[in-house]
Tab-separated table of C-alpha atoms in Angstrom:
chain	number	residue	atom	x	y	z
W	1	UNK	CA	-7.224	-4.452	28.417
W	2	UNK	CA	-9.812	-7.128	27.837
W	3	UNK	CA	-9.274	-8.558	24.432
W	4	UNK	CA	-10.365	-11.766	22.840
W	5	UNK	CA	-9.144	-12.836	19.435
W	6	UNK	CA	-11.049	-10.920	16.795
W	7	UNK	CA	-10.759	-10.784	13.063
W	8	UNK	CA	-12.349	-9.005	10.147
W	9	UNK	CA	-15.378	-10.677	8.650
W	10	UNK	CA	-14.801	-8.989	5.310
W	11	UNK	CA	-11.751	-9.538	3.204
W	12	UNK	CA	-11.543	-6.201	1.373
W	13	UNK	CA	-10.358	-3.477	3.701
W	14	UNK	CA	-9.888	0.173	2.875
W	15	UNK	CA	-7.214	2.391	4.358
W	16	UNK	CA	-6.301	6.030	4.415
W	17	UNK	CA	-3.574	8.187	5.915
W	18	UNK	CA	-5.749	10.868	7.520
W	19	UNK	CA	-2.968	12.906	9.112
W	20	UNK	CA	0.705	12.948	8.257
W	21	UNK	CA	3.797	13.568	10.398
W	22	UNK	CA	4.070	17.303	10.882
W	23	UNK	CA	7.773	17.833	11.128
W	24	UNK	CA	9.145	14.707	9.506
W	25	UNK	CA	11.446	14.805	6.524
W	26	UNK	CA	9.343	11.991	5.051
W	27	UNK	CA	7.033	13.244	2.326
W	28	UNK	CA	3.360	12.366	2.177
W	29	UNK	CA	3.880	10.063	-0.767
W	30	UNK	CA	6.645	8.193	1.015
W	31	UNK	CA	4.459	7.759	4.084
W	32	UNK	CA	1.622	6.458	1.920
W	33	UNK	CA	3.956	4.118	0.095
W	34	UNK	CA	5.328	2.736	3.358
W	35	UNK	CA	1.799	2.133	4.634
W	36	UNK	CA	0.933	0.436	1.353
W	37	UNK	CA	3.916	-1.896	1.554
W	38	UNK	CA	3.398	-2.596	5.258
W	39	UNK	CA	-0.173	-3.706	4.532
W	40	UNK	CA	0.962	-5.652	1.498
W	41	UNK	CA	3.200	-7.741	3.750
W	42	UNK	CA	0.028	-9.172	5.276
W	43	UNK	CA	-2.129	-9.317	2.162
W	44	UNK	CA	0.584	-11.156	0.242
W	45	UNK	CA	0.058	-14.243	2.384
W	46	UNK	CA	-3.615	-14.024	3.419
W	47	UNK	CA	-6.886	-13.601	1.509
W	48	UNK	CA	-7.072	-9.995	2.737
W	49	UNK	CA	-7.031	-7.175	0.187
W	50	UNK	CA	-6.228	-3.594	1.101
W	51	UNK	CA	-7.063	-0.569	-1.013
W	52	UNK	CA	-6.398	3.061	-0.358
W	53	UNK	CA	-9.323	5.449	-0.353
W	54	UNK	CA	-9.643	9.185	-0.183
W	55	UNK	CA	-12.859	9.422	1.807
W	56	UNK	CA	-13.650	9.336	5.518
W	57	UNK	CA	-14.955	5.801	5.654
W	58	UNK	CA	-11.717	3.852	5.570
W	59	UNK	CA	-11.622	0.717	7.707
W	60	UNK	CA	-8.069	1.501	8.725
W	61	UNK	CA	-7.655	5.204	9.489
W	62	UNK	CA	-4.026	6.099	9.966
W	63	UNK	CA	-3.036	9.119	12.043
W	64	UNK	CA	0.095	10.726	13.362
W	65	UNK	CA	-0.900	12.142	16.745
W	66	UNK	CA	0.752	13.547	19.838
W	67	UNK	CA	0.171	13.093	23.566
W	68	UNK	CA	-3.466	12.550	24.534
W	69	UNK	CA	-5.473	12.104	21.362
W	70	UNK	CA	-8.716	10.922	22.968
W	71	UNK	CA	-8.488	7.195	22.473
W	72	UNK	CA	-7.320	6.085	25.924
W	73	UNK	CA	-3.774	5.472	24.742
W	74	UNK	CA	-1.967	8.804	25.110
W	75	UNK	CA	1.477	9.045	23.608
W	76	UNK	CA	4.393	10.045	25.789
W	77	UNK	CA	6.776	12.062	23.641
W	78	UNK	CA	9.940	10.692	22.023
W	79	UNK	CA	10.671	7.076	22.972
W	80	UNK	CA	8.344	5.110	25.247
W	81	UNK	CA	5.238	4.157	23.384
W	82	UNK	CA	5.583	4.854	19.679
W	83	UNK	CA	2.400	3.545	18.068
W	84	UNK	CA	-0.714	1.458	18.543
W	85	UNK	CA	-3.575	0.025	16.558
W	86	UNK	CA	-7.072	-1.129	17.402
W	87	UNK	CA	-8.075	-4.731	16.914
W	88	UNK	CA	-10.837	-5.677	14.468
W	89	UNK	CA	-14.363	-5.441	15.799
W	90	UNK	CA	-17.647	-3.613	15.515
W	91	UNK	CA	-16.459	-0.422	17.202
W	92	UNK	CA	-15.789	2.560	14.950
W	93	UNK	CA	-12.100	2.683	15.810
W	94	UNK	CA	-11.496	-0.947	14.807
W	95	UNK	CA	-8.402	-1.153	12.631
W	96	UNK	CA	-7.376	2.444	13.274
W	97	UNK	CA	-3.658	2.887	13.598
W	98	UNK	CA	-1.898	5.744	15.383
W	99	UNK	CA	1.746	6.739	15.272
W	100	UNK	CA	3.311	9.081	17.836
W	101	UNK	CA	4.112	12.263	15.964
W	102	UNK	CA	6.760	13.076	18.562
W	103	UNK	CA	8.920	10.232	17.268
W	104	UNK	CA	11.573	10.818	14.640
W	105	UNK	CA	10.171	8.625	11.889
W	106	UNK	CA	12.655	7.410	9.328
W	107	UNK	CA	12.886	5.257	6.235
W	108	UNK	CA	16.102	3.578	5.064
W	109	UNK	CA	18.052	5.645	7.517
W	110	UNK	CA	21.206	4.725	9.362
W	111	UNK	CA	20.219	7.147	12.126
W	112	UNK	CA	19.921	4.895	15.156
W	113	UNK	CA	17.795	7.462	16.983
W	114	UNK	CA	15.058	7.244	14.393
W	115	UNK	CA	12.083	4.907	14.314
W	116	UNK	CA	11.785	2.930	11.112
W	117	UNK	CA	8.256	3.700	9.987
W	118	UNK	CA	7.883	0.611	7.830
W	119	UNK	CA	8.916	-1.779	10.625
W	120	UNK	CA	6.517	-0.176	13.107
W	121	UNK	CA	3.716	-0.077	10.538
W	122	UNK	CA	4.028	-3.803	9.794
W	123	UNK	CA	3.725	-4.474	13.531
W	124	UNK	CA	0.737	-2.163	14.025
W	125	UNK	CA	-1.131	-3.483	10.995
W	126	UNK	CA	-0.660	-6.923	12.523
W	127	UNK	CA	-2.786	-5.636	15.419
W	128	UNK	CA	-5.220	-3.943	13.036
W	129	UNK	CA	-6.015	-7.332	11.508
W	130	UNK	CA	-6.175	-9.206	14.808
W	131	UNK	CA	-2.749	-10.270	16.041
W	132	UNK	CA	-1.705	-9.759	19.658
W	133	UNK	CA	1.805	-9.412	21.017
W	134	UNK	CA	3.941	-12.497	21.357
W	135	UNK	CA	7.315	-13.058	22.920
W	136	UNK	CA	8.964	-15.004	20.073
W	137	UNK	CA	12.279	-13.286	19.513
W	138	UNK	CA	12.001	-13.356	15.701
W	139	UNK	CA	8.420	-12.127	15.523
W	140	UNK	CA	7.461	-8.733	14.177
W	141	UNK	CA	4.672	-8.843	16.791
W	142	UNK	CA	7.146	-8.627	19.639
W	143	UNK	CA	6.109	-5.489	21.516
W	144	UNK	CA	9.532	-3.852	21.548
W	145	UNK	CA	10.956	-1.812	18.701
W	146	UNK	CA	13.690	-3.879	17.089
W	147	UNK	CA	15.044	-1.479	14.489
W	148	UNK	CA	14.653	-1.414	10.695
W	149	UNK	CA	13.632	-4.593	8.920
W	150	UNK	CA	15.115	-3.781	5.525
W	151	UNK	CA	13.706	-3.126	2.100
W	152	UNK	CA	9.886	-2.880	2.160
W	153	UNK	CA	9.736	-4.493	-1.264
W	154	UNK	CA	11.619	-7.548	-0.086
W	155	UNK	CA	10.423	-7.941	3.471
W	156	UNK	CA	9.265	-11.438	4.325
W	157	UNK	CA	7.343	-12.049	7.540
W	158	UNK	CA	8.906	-14.380	10.115
W	159	UNK	CA	7.378	-17.840	10.025
W	160	UNK	CA	5.869	-17.416	13.484
W	161	UNK	CA	3.798	-14.472	12.263
W	162	UNK	CA	2.761	-16.224	9.073
W	163	UNK	CA	1.406	-19.165	11.022
W	164	UNK	CA	-0.561	-16.943	13.395
W	165	UNK	CA	-2.179	-14.898	10.659
W	166	UNK	CA	-2.968	-18.056	8.662
W	167	UNK	CA	-4.764	-19.342	11.752
W	168	UNK	CA	-7.011	-16.284	11.588
W	169	UNK	CA	-7.632	-15.901	7.866
W	170	UNK	CA	-6.226	-18.923	6.093
W	171	UNK	CA	-3.691	-18.980	3.301
W	172	UNK	CA	-3.873	-16.879	0.161
W	173	UNK	CA	-4.456	-19.438	-2.558
W	174	UNK	CA	-3.055	-17.328	-5.389
W	175	UNK	CA	-2.322	-13.746	-6.249
W	176	UNK	CA	-5.353	-13.442	-8.499
W	177	UNK	CA	-8.675	-13.775	-6.613
W	178	UNK	CA	-10.021	-10.478	-5.349
W	179	UNK	CA	-13.639	-10.224	-4.344
W	180	UNK	CA	-15.533	-7.110	-5.294
W	181	UNK	CA	-15.338	-4.437	-2.639
W	182	UNK	CA	-18.385	-4.313	-0.451
W	183	UNK	CA	-18.526	-0.551	-0.482
W	184	UNK	CA	-18.034	1.507	-3.571
W	185	UNK	CA	-18.638	5.234	-3.653
W	186	UNK	CA	-18.204	7.429	-6.652
W	187	UNK	CA	-16.645	10.205	-4.583
W	188	UNK	CA	-14.251	7.835	-2.936
W	189	UNK	CA	-11.691	7.367	-5.667
W	190	UNK	CA	-8.732	5.520	-4.291
W	191	UNK	CA	-5.335	6.920	-5.012
W	192	UNK	CA	-2.471	4.708	-5.941
W	193	UNK	CA	0.417	4.933	-3.523
W	194	UNK	CA	3.803	6.113	-4.608
W	195	UNK	CA	6.617	3.675	-4.869
W	196	UNK	CA	9.321	4.654	-2.407
W	197	UNK	CA	12.115	6.781	-3.743
W	198	UNK	CA	15.726	5.646	-3.541
W	199	UNK	CA	15.408	2.204	-5.041
W	200	UNK	CA	19.152	1.906	-5.342
W	201	UNK	CA	19.209	-1.117	-3.086
W	202	UNK	CA	17.140	-3.133	-5.555
W	203	UNK	CA	19.546	-5.071	-7.751
W	204	UNK	CA	19.144	-4.759	-11.493
W	205	UNK	CA	17.730	-7.854	-13.121
W	206	UNK	CA	19.081	-9.178	-16.358
W	207	UNK	CA	15.868	-8.709	-18.305
W	208	UNK	CA	15.295	-5.103	-17.219
W	209	UNK	CA	14.914	-2.984	-20.349
W	210	UNK	CA	16.833	0.223	-20.880
W	211	UNK	CA	14.293	3.008	-20.458
W	212	UNK	CA	16.362	5.364	-22.628
W	213	UNK	CA	16.542	3.048	-25.569
W	214	UNK	CA	13.290	1.191	-25.846
W	215	UNK	CA	9.863	1.466	-27.357
W	216	UNK	CA	7.108	0.903	-24.846
W	217	UNK	CA	4.381	-1.716	-24.975
W	218	UNK	CA	1.810	0.512	-23.318
W	219	UNK	CA	1.493	3.966	-21.824
W	220	UNK	CA	-1.336	5.156	-19.599
W	221	UNK	CA	-2.371	7.942	-17.335
W	222	UNK	CA	-3.682	6.407	-14.112
W	223	UNK	CA	-4.979	8.649	-11.350
W	224	UNK	CA	-3.068	11.546	-12.811
W	225	UNK	CA	0.236	9.728	-13.068
W	226	UNK	CA	1.920	8.358	-16.182
W	227	UNK	CA	2.862	4.695	-16.462
W	228	UNK	CA	5.239	3.415	-19.133
W	229	UNK	CA	5.072	-0.363	-19.530
W	230	UNK	CA	7.758	-2.497	-21.138
W	231	UNK	CA	7.986	-6.260	-20.868
W	232	UNK	CA	7.437	-7.267	-17.261
W	233	UNK	CA	8.257	-3.806	-15.946
W	234	UNK	CA	6.921	-0.291	-15.724
W	235	UNK	CA	8.166	3.180	-14.928
W	236	UNK	CA	6.023	5.694	-13.173
W	237	UNK	CA	5.884	9.477	-13.371
W	238	UNK	CA	4.173	11.718	-10.853
W	239	UNK	CA	1.631	14.363	-11.773
W	240	UNK	CA	4.390	16.912	-12.221
W	241	UNK	CA	6.172	14.512	-14.571
W	242	UNK	CA	8.915	13.453	-12.192
W	243	UNK	CA	10.120	9.891	-12.585
W	244	UNK	CA	9.462	8.061	-9.312
W	245	UNK	CA	12.518	5.888	-9.788
W	246	UNK	CA	15.070	5.354	-12.501
W	247	UNK	CA	14.637	1.650	-11.960
W	248	UNK	CA	11.396	0.062	-13.105
W	249	UNK	CA	8.959	-1.818	-10.904
W	250	UNK	CA	7.750	-5.301	-11.735
W	251	UNK	CA	4.243	-5.301	-13.160
W	252	UNK	CA	3.038	-8.442	-11.417
W	253	UNK	CA	4.241	-7.249	-8.009
W	254	UNK	CA	2.338	-3.998	-8.228
W	255	UNK	CA	-0.759	-5.006	-10.208
W	256	UNK	CA	-1.846	-8.050	-8.301
W	257	UNK	CA	-3.781	-10.564	-10.345
W	258	UNK	CA	-2.107	-10.393	-13.726
W	259	UNK	CA	-0.620	-13.754	-14.717
W	260	UNK	CA	2.901	-14.216	-13.414
W	261	UNK	CA	4.018	-15.403	-16.846
W	262	UNK	CA	2.676	-12.322	-18.608
W	263	UNK	CA	5.633	-11.111	-20.650
W	264	UNK	CA	4.155	-7.842	-21.902
W	265	UNK	CA	0.988	-5.775	-22.228
W	266	UNK	CA	-0.713	-4.400	-25.330
W	267	UNK	CA	-2.565	-1.396	-23.897
W	268	UNK	CA	-3.730	0.099	-20.617
W	269	UNK	CA	-6.212	2.844	-19.803
W	270	UNK	CA	-8.173	4.237	-16.860
W	271	UNK	CA	-11.932	4.166	-17.385
W	272	UNK	CA	-13.530	7.566	-16.992
W	273	UNK	CA	-16.806	6.043	-15.805
W	274	UNK	CA	-15.534	4.431	-12.603
W	275	UNK	CA	-11.765	5.063	-12.604
W	276	UNK	CA	-10.997	1.393	-12.848
W	277	UNK	CA	-7.939	0.396	-14.812
W	278	UNK	CA	-8.157	-1.878	-17.840
W	279	UNK	CA	-5.238	-3.973	-19.088
W	280	UNK	CA	-5.191	-5.579	-22.528
W	281	UNK	CA	-3.078	-8.462	-23.741
W	282	UNK	CA	-3.973	-10.395	-26.862
W	283	UNK	CA	-7.607	-11.406	-26.840
W	284	UNK	CA	-8.010	-10.890	-23.093
W	285	UNK	CA	-8.465	-7.974	-20.741
W	286	UNK	CA	-8.420	-7.464	-16.964
W	287	UNK	CA	-10.177	-4.809	-14.888
W	288	UNK	CA	-8.443	-3.535	-11.778
W	289	UNK	CA	-9.717	-1.583	-8.825
W	290	UNK	CA	-6.624	0.045	-7.417
W	291	UNK	CA	-3.868	-2.527	-7.503
W	292	UNK	CA	-6.091	-5.604	-7.412
W	293	UNK	CA	-7.820	-7.398	-10.233
W	294	UNK	CA	-11.597	-7.634	-10.087
W	295	UNK	CA	-13.253	-10.986	-9.772
W	296	UNK	CA	-14.037	-12.796	-13.015
W	297	UNK	CA	-11.124	-11.593	-15.117
W	298	UNK	CA	-9.567	-12.057	-17.621
W	299	UNK	CA	-12.461	-11.689	-20.064
W	300	UNK	CA	-12.381	-11.700	-23.876
W	301	UNK	CA	-12.016	-8.321	-25.595
W	302	UNK	CA	-15.131	-9.167	-27.568
W	303	UNK	CA	-16.942	-7.762	-24.487
W	304	UNK	CA	-16.078	-4.350	-25.944
W	305	UNK	CA	-17.242	-5.331	-29.412
W	306	UNK	CA	-13.633	-5.605	-30.514
W	307	UNK	CA	-12.580	-8.378	-32.905
W	308	UNK	CA	-10.158	-11.005	-31.676
W	309	UNK	CA	-6.534	-10.358	-32.462
W	310	UNK	CA	-5.734	-7.792	-29.790
W	311	UNK	CA	-5.349	-4.038	-29.876
W	312	UNK	CA	-2.373	-1.722	-30.123
W	313	UNK	CA	-3.600	1.219	-28.076
W	314	UNK	CA	-6.432	2.470	-25.880
W	315	UNK	CA	-7.068	5.890	-24.408
W	316	UNK	CA	-9.866	8.107	-23.262
W	317	UNK	CA	-10.109	11.398	-25.163
W	318	UNK	CA	-10.570	14.350	-22.824
W	319	UNK	CA	-12.682	16.123	-25.460
W	320	UNK	CA	-15.608	13.706	-25.234
W	321	UNK	CA	-14.623	11.166	-22.554
W	322	UNK	CA	-15.028	8.407	-25.120
W	323	UNK	CA	-12.531	5.570	-25.265
W	324	UNK	CA	-10.647	4.959	-28.475
W	325	UNK	CA	-9.136	1.614	-29.386
W	326	UNK	CA	-6.526	1.292	-32.131
W	327	UNK	CA	-5.389	-1.704	-34.126
W	328	UNK	CA	-3.073	-1.289	-37.114
W	329	UNK	CA	-4.624	1.509	-39.158
W	330	UNK	CA	-8.121	1.162	-37.671
W	331	UNK	CA	-9.789	2.688	-34.635
W	332	UNK	CA	-13.000	2.144	-32.682
W	333	UNK	CA	-14.902	4.534	-30.392
W	334	UNK	CA	-16.334	3.059	-27.209
W	335	UNK	CA	-18.771	4.601	-24.734
W	336	UNK	CA	-17.654	3.603	-21.241
W	337	UNK	CA	-20.761	5.141	-19.651
W	338	UNK	CA	-23.106	3.065	-21.788
W	339	UNK	CA	-20.657	0.156	-21.950
W	340	UNK	CA	-21.062	-0.298	-25.693
W	341	UNK	CA	-19.200	0.416	-28.887
W	342	UNK	CA	-20.478	3.412	-30.826
W	343	UNK	CA	-21.939	2.369	-34.178
W	344	UNK	CA	-20.080	2.956	-37.392
W	345	UNK	CA	-16.681	1.763	-36.269
W	346	UNK	CA	-13.956	0.749	-37.037
W	347	UNK	CA	-12.786	3.608	-39.202
W	348	UNK	CA	-9.441	4.195	-40.810
W	349	UNK	CA	-7.383	6.053	-38.246
W	350	UNK	CA	-7.101	9.475	-39.787
W	351	UNK	CA	-9.107	11.327	-37.119
W	352	UNK	CA	-5.976	12.945	-35.698
W	353	UNK	CA	-3.951	14.178	-38.607
W	354	UNK	CA	-0.276	13.387	-38.295
W	355	UNK	CA	-0.319	10.462	-35.869
W	356	UNK	CA	1.367	7.272	-37.105
W	357	UNK	CA	0.026	3.750	-37.283
W	358	UNK	CA	0.272	1.244	-35.877
W	359	UNK	CA	0.587	2.936	-32.478
W	360	UNK	CA	2.274	1.517	-29.405
W	361	UNK	CA	-0.221	3.297	-27.169
W	362	UNK	CA	-1.836	6.648	-26.387
W	363	UNK	CA	-2.941	8.560	-23.320
W	364	UNK	CA	-4.572	11.750	-22.217
W	365	UNK	CA	-2.446	13.820	-19.874
W	366	UNK	CA	-3.221	16.320	-17.148
W	367	UNK	CA	-2.499	19.234	-19.495
W	368	UNK	CA	-5.609	18.252	-21.457
W	369	UNK	CA	-3.603	17.127	-24.469
W	370	UNK	CA	-3.505	13.650	-25.955
W	371	UNK	CA	-0.207	11.913	-26.500
W	372	UNK	CA	0.450	9.181	-29.033
W	373	UNK	CA	3.458	6.885	-28.728
W	374	UNK	CA	5.253	4.819	-31.333
W	375	UNK	CA	8.804	3.537	-31.269
W	376	UNK	CA	11.024	6.019	-29.486
W	377	UNK	CA	8.878	9.031	-30.361
W	378	UNK	CA	5.641	10.661	-29.344
W	379	UNK	CA	3.159	13.084	-30.852
W	380	UNK	CA	1.041	15.679	-29.046
W	381	UNK	CA	-2.490	16.743	-29.954
W	382	UNK	CA	-4.112	19.577	-28.008
W	383	UNK	CA	-7.425	19.039	-26.201
W	384	UNK	CA	-10.103	19.266	-28.850
W	385	UNK	CA	-7.883	19.623	-31.894
W	386	UNK	CA	-7.585	17.066	-34.619
W	387	UNK	CA	-4.068	17.691	-35.752
W	388	UNK	CA	-0.651	16.971	-34.275
W	389	UNK	CA	1.125	20.012	-32.814
W	390	UNK	CA	3.932	21.430	-34.897
W	391	UNK	CA	7.394	20.254	-33.904
W	392	UNK	CA	6.402	16.660	-33.238
W	393	UNK	CA	7.414	13.840	-33.011
W	394	UNK	CA	9.749	14.300	-30.068
W	395	UNK	CA	11.831	11.873	-28.021
W	396	UNK	CA	9.995	9.836	-25.382
W	397	UNK	CA	13.214	9.057	-23.526
W	398	UNK	CA	14.283	12.681	-23.290
W	399	UNK	CA	10.920	14.279	-22.496
W	400	UNK	CA	9.394	11.606	-20.240
W	401	UNK	CA	12.048	9.190	-18.999
W	402	UNK	CA	14.780	11.621	-17.892
W	403	UNK	CA	17.343	10.596	-20.475
W	404	UNK	CA	19.868	12.929	-22.035
E	1	UNK	CA	21.533	-7.908	43.524
E	2	UNK	CA	21.291	-4.237	44.412
E	3	UNK	CA	17.910	-3.132	45.696
E	4	UNK	CA	16.019	-1.074	43.113
E	5	UNK	CA	15.374	2.537	43.988
E	6	UNK	CA	11.885	3.496	45.068
E	7	UNK	CA	11.525	5.600	41.960
E	8	UNK	CA	12.364	2.580	39.786
E	9	UNK	CA	9.807	0.467	41.625
E	10	UNK	CA	7.105	3.080	41.105
E	11	UNK	CA	7.989	3.389	37.446
E	12	UNK	CA	8.160	-0.402	37.126
E	13	UNK	CA	4.742	-0.873	38.705
E	14	UNK	CA	3.258	1.717	36.368
E	15	UNK	CA	4.856	0.020	33.395
E	16	UNK	CA	3.716	-3.463	34.438
E	17	UNK	CA	0.195	-2.209	34.969
E	18	UNK	CA	0.137	-0.339	31.664
E	19	UNK	CA	1.173	-3.357	29.648
E	20	UNK	CA	-1.072	-5.914	31.289
E	21	UNK	CA	1.227	-7.685	33.729
E	22	UNK	CA	-0.336	-6.240	36.869
E	23	UNK	CA	-3.976	-5.471	37.477
E	24	UNK	CA	-4.581	-1.812	38.317
E	25	UNK	CA	-4.985	-0.963	42.036
E	26	UNK	CA	-8.454	-1.665	43.383
E	27	UNK	CA	-10.428	1.487	42.563
E	28	UNK	CA	-12.631	1.121	45.687
E	29	UNK	CA	-10.162	0.146	48.378
E	30	UNK	CA	-7.133	1.668	46.697
E	31	UNK	CA	-5.291	-1.480	47.724
E	32	UNK	CA	-1.993	-1.885	45.902
E	33	UNK	CA	-0.457	-5.048	44.579
E	34	UNK	CA	1.310	-7.361	46.965
E	35	UNK	CA	5.029	-8.049	46.726
E	36	UNK	CA	4.206	-11.567	45.540
E	37	UNK	CA	2.047	-10.213	42.721
E	38	UNK	CA	4.755	-7.782	41.775
E	39	UNK	CA	7.401	-10.516	41.664
E	40	UNK	CA	5.162	-12.687	39.498
E	41	UNK	CA	4.460	-9.789	37.190
E	42	UNK	CA	8.156	-8.981	36.831
E	43	UNK	CA	8.883	-12.636	36.128
E	44	UNK	CA	6.202	-12.759	33.450
E	45	UNK	CA	7.501	-9.573	31.888
E	46	UNK	CA	11.063	-10.905	31.874
E	47	UNK	CA	9.997	-14.176	30.263
E	48	UNK	CA	7.986	-12.316	27.618
E	49	UNK	CA	10.899	-9.990	26.935
E	50	UNK	CA	13.449	-12.769	26.603
E	51	UNK	CA	15.295	-11.912	29.832
E	52	UNK	CA	16.377	-14.163	32.654
E	53	UNK	CA	13.301	-14.627	34.869
E	54	UNK	CA	14.561	-13.423	38.256
E	55	UNK	CA	11.469	-11.638	39.476
E	56	UNK	CA	13.670	-8.707	40.445
E	57	UNK	CA	13.659	-5.257	38.891
E	58	UNK	CA	17.259	-5.514	37.820
E	59	UNK	CA	19.158	-3.336	35.413
E	60	UNK	CA	18.336	-5.382	32.332
E	61	UNK	CA	14.651	-5.334	33.197
E	62	UNK	CA	14.604	-1.588	33.768
E	63	UNK	CA	16.512	-1.142	30.519
E	64	UNK	CA	13.949	-3.193	28.607
E	65	UNK	CA	11.195	-1.107	30.170
E	66	UNK	CA	12.833	1.955	28.644
E	67	UNK	CA	12.927	0.408	25.155
E	68	UNK	CA	10.544	2.069	22.671
E	69	UNK	CA	7.526	-0.120	22.125
E	70	UNK	CA	3.933	-0.490	21.035
E	71	UNK	CA	1.313	0.986	23.390
E	72	UNK	CA	-0.836	-2.115	23.455
E	73	UNK	CA	-0.558	-4.460	26.458
E	74	UNK	CA	1.310	-7.740	26.149
E	75	UNK	CA	-1.123	-9.817	28.171
E	76	UNK	CA	-4.868	-9.911	28.075
E	77	UNK	CA	-6.999	-9.642	31.171
E	78	UNK	CA	-7.655	-13.357	31.048
E	79	UNK	CA	-3.970	-14.146	30.998
E	80	UNK	CA	-3.290	-11.691	33.789
E	81	UNK	CA	-6.076	-13.211	35.835
E	82	UNK	CA	-4.845	-16.721	35.163
E	83	UNK	CA	-1.361	-15.784	36.263
E	84	UNK	CA	-2.734	-14.346	39.474
């Protein structure tokens, strides 16, 4: 039981759900989303940054285990001990977090027999970053399970816990600074977590656009999922084109580091070279790794060899992995591997016969086709073809945003 | 107060040891904790849990011991030692 106060020396910590609950009604994506939001509770107020990874080298390995699982803290079936996490340190289990798979894990459930996974995860991640138990009745670090703590998107740590974690890591100065990750592996592409389903408890804001009756500022495929951006919001579709929620998420709450006063985006795309995500607005752009902006951004779009004045659209063509930028009736071709604009551009945008100009945005999709968006309509061009498919344009709202 | 059953005392001692309130029995001599140590441990546990600190394994204390919780101990070795 010997334990002195320890903390992480680095500020960028990776995480991964290695094993999921076996018989829970909670889907993998919901579990990942709850872990994401439980970590975010801590990173929102400290200089810590968490990013999900797919590989085996995550700082915080998350497992759902039963009984004796060879770490000296055997679980004891339903009730009793429900979870634990290892404090920071040099040992290989530091940060690892284990949940008892014999518990009935729930999310937004009125079932009093269930264990609210988000509430327990916030507590355990407190340990994973160095907090011990305390007796304060309001604290999330009280050792006893105290029931659900409400909406993960709105949860605010008790003051007692804020003070203790600030004593370890200091205060987060702003939402923008994010140091470059210390470890970066090409085969370790992080996956963005799902937003939790059932967002019905989130009240509609007055400036929320109507997804069925709007033209979008930007559209992008990111890690296989489609993102439709409008104003300060975005909608998200899974790989199988299911809308994650009818209600949009707020851009600045999900993509940490964009200016809070950003009222819209021009274009977004995922770089094929390193899977980082690039956001454009006016003469500036930002590069994100996962949900966090990289250090040193925004930068001017002249870095790409683009003229000032902004762009309308950006996408990577599956046919040649080159990135295409559009502005009015012009387009440029950029080599993301070489990090330079191909010579001879801009050209008048007639490469894909039938697409309109100016575009709102474009993206490649998992079916290999390219999709071009303007107003309330979209056009489809098959993989290596240079002409719009017959029957287009079609309705964005109907085909992508689940509108009748 | 009613005297706790022997089974409750055994379970209570296990619980208090598991969560850092009582040092484990001496592995060489096998000597168990004294009644005084046990009372102090129960008192500490009650204070930490927000209960009235009676030092007795009463119903509320046993109930709190049955509450689902994190596996990690509440007190560090240093704190346990200091309390002793």
